[in-house]
PDB file of C-alpha atoms in Angstrom:
ATOM      1  CA  UNK A 111     161.850 -48.205 132.049  1.00  0.00           C
ATOM      2  CA  UNK A 112     159.467 -51.122 132.493  1.00  0.00           C
ATOM      3  CA  UNK A 113     159.361 -52.986 135.782  1.00  0.00           C
ATOM      4  CA  UNK A 114     158.139 -56.532 136.222  1.00  0.00           C
ATOM      5  CA  UNK A 115     155.399 -56.861 138.804  1.00  0.00           C
ATOM      6  CA  UNK A 116     156.288 -59.239 141.616  1.00  0.00           C
ATOM      7  CA  UNK A 117     153.506 -61.828 142.026  1.00  0.00           C
ATOM      8  CA  UNK A 118     151.699 -61.791 145.341  1.00  0.00           C
ATOM      9  CA  UNK A 119     152.568 -64.647 147.703  1.00  0.00           C
ATOM     10  CA  UNK A 120     150.378 -67.722 147.537  1.00  0.00           C
ATOM     11  CA  UNK A 121     150.004 -67.441 151.315  1.00  0.00           C
ATOM     12  CA  UNK A 122     150.442 -64.297 153.383  1.00  0.00           C
ATOM     13  CA  UNK A 123     150.066 -64.290 157.169  1.00  0.00           C
ATOM     14  CA  UNK A 124     150.347 -61.164 159.325  1.00  0.00           C
ATOM     15  CA  UNK A 125     149.963 -60.899 163.107  1.00  0.00           C
ATOM     16  CA  UNK A 126     148.125 -64.214 163.428  1.00  0.00           C
ATOM     17  CA  UNK A 127     146.922 -64.948 166.950  1.00  0.00           C
ATOM     18  CA  UNK A 128     144.916 -67.794 168.418  1.00  0.00           C
ATOM     19  CA  UNK A 129     144.151 -68.841 171.982  1.00  0.00           C
ATOM     20  CA  UNK A 130     142.196 -71.702 173.497  1.00  0.00           C
ATOM     21  CA  UNK A 131     140.874 -70.532 176.856  1.00  0.00           C
ATOM     22  CA  UNK A 132     143.991 -69.319 178.695  1.00  0.00           C
ATOM     23  CA  UNK A 133     146.441 -71.063 176.360  1.00  0.00           C
ATOM     24  CA  UNK A 134     147.970 -68.713 173.781  1.00  0.00           C
ATOM     25  CA  UNK A 135     148.922 -70.951 170.880  1.00  0.00           C
ATOM     26  CA  UNK A 136     149.779 -68.378 168.201  1.00  0.00           C
ATOM     27  CA  UNK A 137     151.180 -65.036 169.332  1.00  0.00           C
ATOM     28  CA  UNK A 138     151.638 -62.949 166.217  1.00  0.00           C
ATOM     29  CA  UNK A 139     152.746 -65.185 163.350  1.00  0.00           C
ATOM     30  CA  UNK A 140     154.074 -63.539 160.179  1.00  0.00           C
ATOM     31  CA  UNK A 141     154.817 -65.685 157.134  1.00  0.00           C
ATOM     32  CA  UNK A 142     154.859 -65.362 153.336  1.00  0.00           C
ATOM     33  CA  UNK A 143     154.977 -68.366 151.001  1.00  0.00           C
ATOM     34  CA  UNK A 144     155.854 -67.887 147.340  1.00  0.00           C
ATOM     35  CA  UNK A 145     153.842 -69.545 144.609  1.00  0.00           C
ATOM     36  CA  UNK A 146     155.110 -72.919 143.463  1.00  0.00           C
ATOM     37  CA  UNK A 147     157.373 -73.386 146.473  1.00  0.00           C
ATOM     38  CA  UNK A 148     157.577 -75.959 149.240  1.00  0.00           C
ATOM     39  CA  UNK A 149     157.779 -74.514 152.745  1.00  0.00           C
ATOM     40  CA  UNK A 150     158.295 -76.739 155.762  1.00  0.00           C
ATOM     41  CA  UNK A 151     156.801 -75.559 159.049  1.00  0.00           C
ATOM     42  CA  UNK A 152     158.709 -77.063 161.963  1.00  0.00           C
ATOM     43  CA  UNK A 153     157.884 -76.981 165.645  1.00  0.00           C
ATOM     44  CA  UNK A 154     157.787 -79.102 168.755  1.00  0.00           C
ATOM     45  CA  UNK A 155     154.601 -80.891 169.802  1.00  0.00           C
ATOM     46  CA  UNK A 156     152.064 -78.252 170.814  1.00  0.00           C
ATOM     47  CA  UNK A 157     153.890 -75.456 168.973  1.00  0.00           C
ATOM     48  CA  UNK A 158     150.737 -74.598 167.009  1.00  0.00           C
ATOM     49  CA  UNK A 159     151.537 -76.089 163.584  1.00  0.00           C
ATOM     50  CA  UNK A 160     148.204 -77.865 163.144  1.00  0.00           C
ATOM     51  CA  UNK A 161     146.285 -74.884 164.541  1.00  0.00           C
ATOM     52  CA  UNK A 162     147.931 -72.653 161.961  1.00  0.00           C
ATOM     53  CA  UNK A 163     147.108 -75.050 159.126  1.00  0.00           C
ATOM     54  CA  UNK A 164     143.493 -75.288 160.284  1.00  0.00           C
ATOM     55  CA  UNK A 165     143.229 -71.499 160.224  1.00  0.00           C
ATOM     56  CA  UNK A 166     144.696 -71.365 156.712  1.00  0.00           C
ATOM     57  CA  UNK A 167     142.178 -74.002 155.640  1.00  0.00           C
ATOM     58  CA  UNK A 168     139.245 -72.034 157.177  1.00  0.00           C
ATOM     59  CA  UNK A 169     138.551 -74.803 159.719  1.00  0.00           C
ATOM     60  CA  UNK A 170     139.429 -72.611 162.734  1.00  0.00           C
ATOM     61  CA  UNK A 171     138.840 -68.884 163.144  1.00  0.00           C
ATOM     62  CA  UNK A 172     141.777 -66.752 164.291  1.00  0.00           C
ATOM     63  CA  UNK A 173     141.482 -64.297 167.164  1.00  0.00           C
ATOM     64  CA  UNK A 174     143.499 -61.599 165.386  1.00  0.00           C
ATOM     65  CA  UNK A 175     145.604 -60.990 162.306  1.00  0.00           C
ATOM     66  CA  UNK A 176     145.097 -61.317 158.560  1.00  0.00           C
ATOM     67  CA  UNK A 177     145.517 -64.435 156.446  1.00  0.00           C
ATOM     68  CA  UNK A 178     145.403 -64.419 152.635  1.00  0.00           C
ATOM     69  CA  UNK A 179     145.420 -67.626 150.603  1.00  0.00           C
ATOM     70  CA  UNK A 180     145.682 -67.324 146.818  1.00  0.00           C
ATOM     71  CA  UNK A 181     144.487 -63.730 147.133  1.00  0.00           C
ATOM     72  CA  UNK A 182     141.441 -64.508 149.288  1.00  0.00           C
ATOM     73  CA  UNK A 183     140.908 -63.545 152.930  1.00  0.00           C
ATOM     74  CA  UNK A 184     140.192 -66.620 155.092  1.00  0.00           C
ATOM     75  CA  UNK A 185     137.914 -64.577 157.354  1.00  0.00           C
ATOM     76  CA  UNK A 186     135.744 -62.881 154.737  1.00  0.00           C
ATOM     77  CA  UNK A 187     136.040 -65.108 151.676  1.00  0.00           C
ATOM     78  CA  UNK A 188     136.239 -68.619 153.054  1.00  0.00           C
ATOM     79  CA  UNK A 189     134.288 -70.208 150.195  1.00  0.00           C
ATOM     80  CA  UNK A 190     136.820 -69.063 147.608  1.00  0.00           C
ATOM     81  CA  UNK A 191     139.698 -70.135 149.845  1.00  0.00           C
ATOM     82  CA  UNK A 192     138.239 -73.631 150.067  1.00  0.00           C
ATOM     83  CA  UNK A 193     137.916 -73.734 146.269  1.00  0.00           C
ATOM     84  CA  UNK A 194     141.657 -73.207 145.790  1.00  0.00           C
ATOM     85  CA  UNK A 195     143.128 -75.384 148.545  1.00  0.00           C
ATOM     86  CA  UNK A 196     143.350 -78.969 149.625  1.00  0.00           C
ATOM     87  CA  UNK A 197     144.281 -80.380 153.014  1.00  0.00           C
ATOM     88  CA  UNK A 198     145.879 -83.729 153.741  1.00  0.00           C
ATOM     89  CA  UNK A 199     146.000 -84.472 157.448  1.00  0.00           C
ATOM     90  CA  UNK A 200     148.048 -86.834 159.585  1.00  0.00           C
ATOM     91  CA  UNK A 201     145.706 -89.746 158.882  1.00  0.00           C
ATOM     92  CA  UNK A 202     144.550 -90.779 155.419  1.00  0.00           C
ATOM     93  CA  UNK A 203     141.000 -89.532 154.815  1.00  0.00           C
ATOM     94  CA  UNK A 204     139.956 -92.357 152.540  1.00  0.00           C
ATOM     95  CA  UNK A 205     136.856 -94.551 152.608  1.00  0.00           C
ATOM     96  CA  UNK A 206     138.132 -98.071 153.236  1.00  0.00           C
ATOM     97  CA  UNK A 207     134.925 -99.702 152.031  1.00  0.00           C
ATOM     98  CA  UNK A 208     135.219 -98.132 148.579  1.00  0.00           C
ATOM     99  CA  UNK A 209     137.815 -99.016 145.978  1.00  0.00           C
ATOM    100  CA  UNK A 210     140.594 -96.602 145.140  1.00  0.00           C
ATOM    101  CA  UNK A 211     138.857 -95.636 141.899  1.00  0.00           C
ATOM    102  CA  UNK A 212     135.524 -95.090 143.696  1.00  0.00           C
ATOM    103  CA  UNK A 213     137.227 -92.790 146.222  1.00  0.00           C
ATOM    104  CA  UNK A 214     138.663 -90.643 143.431  1.00  0.00           C
ATOM    105  CA  UNK A 215     135.361 -90.570 141.538  1.00  0.00           C
ATOM    106  CA  UNK A 216     133.562 -89.450 144.691  1.00  0.00           C
ATOM    107  CA  UNK A 217     135.896 -86.490 145.151  1.00  0.00           C
ATOM    108  CA  UNK A 218     135.546 -85.501 141.495  1.00  0.00           C
ATOM    109  CA  UNK A 219     131.763 -85.543 141.829  1.00  0.00           C
ATOM    110  CA  UNK A 220     131.905 -83.471 145.032  1.00  0.00           C
ATOM    111  CA  UNK A 221     133.984 -80.902 143.137  1.00  0.00           C
ATOM    112  CA  UNK A 222     131.353 -80.935 140.343  1.00  0.00           C
ATOM    113  CA  UNK A 223     133.916 -81.936 137.706  1.00  0.00           C
ATOM    114  CA  UNK A 224     133.085 -83.434 134.336  1.00  0.00           C
ATOM    115  CA  UNK A 225     133.975 -87.095 133.641  1.00  0.00           C
ATOM    116  CA  UNK A 226     134.689 -88.291 137.200  1.00  0.00           C
ATOM    117  CA  UNK A 227     135.621 -91.752 135.906  1.00  0.00           C
ATOM    118  CA  UNK A 228     138.202 -90.372 133.512  1.00  0.00           C
ATOM    119  CA  UNK A 229     139.662 -88.189 136.257  1.00  0.00           C
ATOM    120  CA  UNK A 230     139.873 -91.205 138.584  1.00  0.00           C
ATOM    121  CA  UNK A 231     141.719 -93.222 135.942  1.00  0.00           C
ATOM    122  CA  UNK A 232     144.137 -90.334 135.319  1.00  0.00           C
ATOM    123  CA  UNK A 233     145.080 -90.080 138.981  1.00  0.00           C
ATOM    124  CA  UNK A 234     145.371 -93.837 139.422  1.00  0.00           C
ATOM    125  CA  UNK A 235     147.937 -93.829 136.619  1.00  0.00           C
ATOM    126  CA  UNK A 236     149.728 -90.734 137.904  1.00  0.00           C
ATOM    127  CA  UNK A 237     150.136 -92.210 141.394  1.00  0.00           C
ATOM    128  CA  UNK A 238     150.956 -95.749 140.284  1.00  0.00           C
ATOM    129  CA  UNK A 239     147.724 -97.225 141.635  1.00  0.00           C
ATOM    130  CA  UNK A 240     146.195 -98.657 138.458  1.00  0.00           C
ATOM    131  CA  UNK A 241     146.566-102.286 139.548  1.00  0.00           C
ATOM    132  CA  UNK A 242     145.014-101.475 142.936  1.00  0.00           C
ATOM    133  CA  UNK A 243     142.266 -99.205 141.597  1.00  0.00           C
ATOM    134  CA  UNK A 244     139.557-101.857 141.647  1.00  0.00           C
ATOM    135  CA  UNK A 245     140.438-103.145 145.120  1.00  0.00           C
ATOM    136  CA  UNK A 246     138.913-101.960 148.376  1.00  0.00           C
ATOM    137  CA  UNK A 247     141.145 -99.516 150.205  1.00  0.00           C
ATOM    138  CA  UNK A 248     140.936-101.655 153.358  1.00  0.00           C
ATOM    139  CA  UNK A 249     143.470-103.951 151.709  1.00  0.00           C
ATOM    140  CA  UNK A 250     145.964-101.181 150.843  1.00  0.00           C
ATOM    141  CA  UNK A 251     149.318-100.751 152.543  1.00  0.00           C
ATOM    142  CA  UNK A 252     150.012 -97.559 154.497  1.00  0.00           C
ATOM    143  CA  UNK A 253     152.012 -96.101 151.638  1.00  0.00           C
ATOM    144  CA  UNK A 254     149.294 -96.877 149.096  1.00  0.00           C
ATOM    145  CA  UNK A 255     146.632 -95.268 151.300  1.00  0.00           C
ATOM    146  CA  UNK A 256     148.762 -92.148 151.645  1.00  0.00           C
ATOM    147  CA  UNK A 257     149.335 -91.991 147.875  1.00  0.00           C
ATOM    148  CA  UNK A 258     145.593 -92.324 147.309  1.00  0.00           C
ATOM    149  CA  UNK A 259     144.906 -89.679 149.964  1.00  0.00           C
ATOM    150  CA  UNK A 260     147.238 -87.187 148.285  1.00  0.00           C
ATOM    151  CA  UNK A 261     145.800 -88.071 144.867  1.00  0.00           C
ATOM    152  CA  UNK A 262     142.301 -87.323 146.168  1.00  0.00           C
ATOM    153  CA  UNK A 263     143.476 -83.992 147.535  1.00  0.00           C
ATOM    154  CA  UNK A 264     144.753 -83.000 144.079  1.00  0.00           C
ATOM    155  CA  UNK A 265     141.556 -83.695 142.172  1.00  0.00           C
ATOM    156  CA  UNK A 266     140.584 -80.383 140.590  1.00  0.00           C
ATOM    157  CA  UNK A 267     144.217 -79.169 140.616  1.00  0.00           C
ATOM    158  CA  UNK A 268     144.067 -76.830 143.644  1.00  0.00           C
ATOM    159  CA  UNK A 269     146.926 -74.284 143.496  1.00  0.00           C
ATOM    160  CA  UNK A 270     147.657 -74.576 147.237  1.00  0.00           C
ATOM    161  CA  UNK A 271     147.946 -77.767 149.263  1.00  0.00           C
ATOM    162  CA  UNK A 272     148.519 -78.237 152.993  1.00  0.00           C
ATOM    163  CA  UNK A 273     150.243 -81.434 154.095  1.00  0.00           C
ATOM    164  CA  UNK A 274     149.984 -81.810 157.862  1.00  0.00           C
ATOM    165  CA  UNK A 275     152.581 -84.418 158.894  1.00  0.00           C
ATOM    166  CA  UNK A 276     151.816 -86.562 155.822  1.00  0.00           C
ATOM    167  CA  UNK A 277     154.386 -89.297 156.543  1.00  0.00           C
ATOM    168  CA  UNK A 278     153.517 -89.945 160.187  1.00  0.00           C
ATOM    169  CA  UNK A 279     153.476 -93.688 160.808  1.00  0.00           C
ATOM    170  CA  UNK A 280     154.825 -94.655 157.385  1.00  0.00           C
ATOM    171  CA  UNK A 281     157.772 -96.974 156.878  1.00  0.00           C
ATOM    172  CA  UNK A 282     160.935 -95.566 155.206  1.00  0.00           C
ATOM    173  CA  UNK A 283     160.001 -96.830 151.738  1.00  0.00           C
ATOM    174  CA  UNK A 284     156.528 -95.287 151.897  1.00  0.00           C
ATOM    175  CA  UNK A 285     157.993 -92.000 153.184  1.00  0.00           C
ATOM    176  CA  UNK A 286     160.277 -91.817 150.160  1.00  0.00           C
ATOM    177  CA  UNK A 287     157.267 -92.406 147.892  1.00  0.00           C
ATOM    178  CA  UNK A 288     155.481 -89.453 149.496  1.00  0.00           C
ATOM    179  CA  UNK A 289     158.602 -87.284 149.199  1.00  0.00           C
ATOM    180  CA  UNK A 290     158.733 -87.990 145.465  1.00  0.00           C
ATOM    181  CA  UNK A 291     155.096 -86.998 145.054  1.00  0.00           C
ATOM    182  CA  UNK A 292     155.564 -83.752 146.989  1.00  0.00           C
ATOM    183  CA  UNK A 293     158.515 -82.799 144.791  1.00  0.00           C
ATOM    184  CA  UNK A 294     156.409 -83.496 141.705  1.00  0.00           C
ATOM    185  CA  UNK A 295     153.700 -81.179 143.029  1.00  0.00           C
ATOM    186  CA  UNK A 296     156.123 -78.260 143.153  1.00  0.00           C
ATOM    187  CA  UNK A 297     157.404 -78.933 139.634  1.00  0.00           C
ATOM    188  CA  UNK A 298     153.793 -78.635 138.443  1.00  0.00           C
ATOM    189  CA  UNK A 299     153.481 -75.210 140.113  1.00  0.00           C
ATOM    190  CA  UNK A 300     151.550 -76.254 143.226  1.00  0.00           C
ATOM    191  CA  UNK A 301     152.338 -74.360 146.429  1.00  0.00           C
ATOM    192  CA  UNK A 302     152.948 -76.740 149.331  1.00  0.00           C
ATOM    193  CA  UNK A 303     152.938 -75.964 153.045  1.00  0.00           C
ATOM    194  CA  UNK A 304     154.309 -79.002 154.832  1.00  0.00           C
ATOM    195  CA  UNK A 305     154.270 -79.531 158.584  1.00  0.00           C
ATOM    196  CA  UNK A 306     156.547 -82.244 159.833  1.00  0.00           C
ATOM    197  CA  UNK A 307     158.433 -83.480 162.870  1.00  0.00           C
ATOM    198  CA  UNK A 308     160.976 -85.251 160.674  1.00  0.00           C
ATOM    199  CA  UNK A 309     163.864 -82.828 160.197  1.00  0.00           C
ATOM    200  CA  UNK A 310     165.314 -84.972 157.425  1.00  0.00           C
ATOM    201  CA  UNK A 311     162.026 -84.522 155.567  1.00  0.00           C
ATOM    202  CA  UNK A 312     162.305 -80.747 155.732  1.00  0.00           C
ATOM    203  CA  UNK A 313     165.923 -80.867 154.582  1.00  0.00           C
ATOM    204  CA  UNK A 314     164.993 -83.104 151.660  1.00  0.00           C
ATOM    205  CA  UNK A 315     161.899 -81.288 150.400  1.00  0.00           C
ATOM    206  CA  UNK A 316     161.679 -77.667 151.449  1.00  0.00           C
ATOM    207  CA  UNK A 317     162.748 -74.583 149.509  1.00  0.00           C
ATOM    208  CA  UNK A 318     162.389 -72.653 152.762  1.00  0.00           C
ATOM    209  CA  UNK A 319     162.012 -73.713 156.383  1.00  0.00           C
ATOM    210  CA  UNK A 320     160.061 -71.814 159.045  1.00  0.00           C
ATOM    211  CA  UNK A 321     160.422 -72.720 162.709  1.00  0.00           C
ATOM    212  CA  UNK A 322     157.432 -72.067 164.964  1.00  0.00           C
ATOM    213  CA  UNK A 323     158.249 -71.745 168.659  1.00  0.00           C
ATOM    214  CA  UNK A 324     156.175 -70.368 171.538  1.00  0.00           C
ATOM    215  CA  UNK A 325     153.588 -69.013 169.133  1.00  0.00           C
ATOM    216  CA  UNK A 326     155.935 -67.135 166.788  1.00  0.00           C
ATOM    217  CA  UNK A 327     158.099 -67.800 163.752  1.00  0.00           C
ATOM    218  CA  UNK A 328     161.599 -67.612 165.241  1.00  0.00           C
ATOM    219  CA  UNK A 329     163.450 -68.430 162.019  1.00  0.00           C
ATOM    220  CA  UNK A 330     162.516 -68.439 158.337  1.00  0.00           C
ATOM    221  CA  UNK A 331     164.946 -69.080 155.517  1.00  0.00           C
ATOM    222  CA  UNK A 332     166.620 -71.546 153.222  1.00  0.00           C
ATOM    223  CA  UNK A 333     168.584 -74.378 154.788  1.00  0.00           C
ATOM    224  CA  UNK A 334     171.808 -72.561 153.911  1.00  0.00           C
ATOM    225  CA  UNK A 335     170.557 -69.386 155.611  1.00  0.00           C
ATOM    226  CA  UNK A 336     169.520 -71.286 158.724  1.00  0.00           C
ATOM    227  CA  UNK A 337     172.923 -72.917 158.934  1.00  0.00           C
ATOM    228  CA  UNK A 338     174.469 -69.470 159.208  1.00  0.00           C
ATOM    229  CA  UNK A 339     172.696 -69.035 162.563  1.00  0.00           C
ATOM    230  CA  UNK A 340     175.107 -71.482 164.180  1.00  0.00           C
ATOM    231  CA  UNK A 341     178.888 -71.495 163.867  1.00  0.00           C
ATOM    232  CA  UNK A 342     180.356 -74.675 162.362  1.00  0.00           C
ATOM    233  CA  UNK A 343     181.750 -77.145 164.855  1.00  0.00           C
ATOM    234  CA  UNK A 344     185.323 -78.329 164.627  1.00  0.00           C
ATOM    235  CA  UNK A 345     185.998 -82.035 165.020  1.00  0.00           C
ATOM    236  CA  UNK A 346     189.704 -82.893 165.003  1.00  0.00           C
ATOM    237  CA  UNK A 347     190.402 -79.726 163.056  1.00  0.00           C
ATOM    238  CA  UNK A 348     187.775 -80.579 160.433  1.00  0.00           C
ATOM    239  CA  UNK A 349     185.008 -78.013 160.060  1.00  0.00           C
ATOM    240  CA  UNK A 350     181.556 -79.529 160.595  1.00  0.00           C
ATOM    241  CA  UNK A 351     178.497 -77.690 159.299  1.00  0.00           C
ATOM    242  CA  UNK A 352     175.498 -77.665 161.684  1.00  0.00           C
ATOM    243  CA  UNK A 353     172.649 -79.973 160.774  1.00  0.00           C
ATOM    244  CA  UNK A 354     169.028 -78.851 160.675  1.00  0.00           C
ATOM    245  CA  UNK A 355     168.553 -80.782 163.935  1.00  0.00           C
ATOM    246  CA  UNK A 356     171.323 -78.712 165.566  1.00  0.00           C
ATOM    247  CA  UNK A 357     169.664 -75.501 164.369  1.00  0.00           C
ATOM    248  CA  UNK A 358     166.168 -76.532 165.476  1.00  0.00           C
ATOM    249  CA  UNK A 359     167.264 -77.559 168.966  1.00  0.00           C
ATOM    250  CA  UNK A 360     169.316 -74.399 169.390  1.00  0.00           C
ATOM    251  CA  UNK A 361     166.366 -72.200 168.405  1.00  0.00           C
ATOM    252  CA  UNK A 362     163.683 -73.863 170.509  1.00  0.00           C
ATOM    253  CA  UNK A 363     165.824 -74.979 173.430  1.00  0.00           C
ATOM    254  CA  UNK A 364     166.813 -73.143 176.574  1.00  0.00           C
ATOM    255  CA  UNK A 365     169.951 -71.757 174.951  1.00  0.00           C
ATOM    256  CA  UNK A 366     168.164 -70.299 171.931  1.00  0.00           C
ATOM    257  CA  UNK A 367     169.852 -67.199 170.428  1.00  0.00           C
ATOM    258  CA  UNK A 368     167.953 -63.922 170.780  1.00  0.00           C
ATOM    259  CA  UNK A 369     168.301 -62.920 167.130  1.00  0.00           C
ATOM    260  CA  UNK A 370     165.769 -64.097 164.598  1.00  0.00           C
ATOM    261  CA  UNK A 371     166.180 -64.777 160.879  1.00  0.00           C
ATOM    262  CA  UNK A 372     163.415 -63.315 158.777  1.00  0.00           C
TER     263      UNK A 372
END
């Protein structure tokens, strides 16, 4: 009888630890992320979300644990990890003096790709920036800059992308634009790790949600699985399902349940 091999996770984290002086930020994080999925990493300010992303992106060295990204060890094979990932931070990393097209061409050249101009034109069309492509980025709206930033991060089609609070500071319309782009990434097979403080964003986008609290993953599951952690509330005899906000506050607050969902 033939068995189908289960593909290795796009990201695999085991026993990840990181401290800064006497502050223990990560205290043994375990997390697997399947290929082509969107996983939202939630946590309060200072929970260690950005530190974890920086470790995955080889920008910060862990103190202990193993981290594999697309089959490569971040500690021993950082060059190959960087070849297969892209990172979009909280602030758009675009050159405001250059035009949108020049920004995209620059990234294509840095990745040593053929036909940088053609690649730039392709991404301008894909992200609805053709009309703005010849304008300096300094004149772009916040949503346009974020679209360009994500477009630049996808040049070369990296299989894994980290989005660290990508909609911070955007207005509701621009946030929805980013949400649409993230969903399109997953349909193309890209693995997305998204950190966010907007619980609605996690509910809207994520296949799975991991909650980081006091240096550990205290819950990891689908939204439906996380809802099972809390009993439904009854309002005038009508059953009310817990929201993701209810779940998050219950897990990281003083009255957090002892059990963990893995």
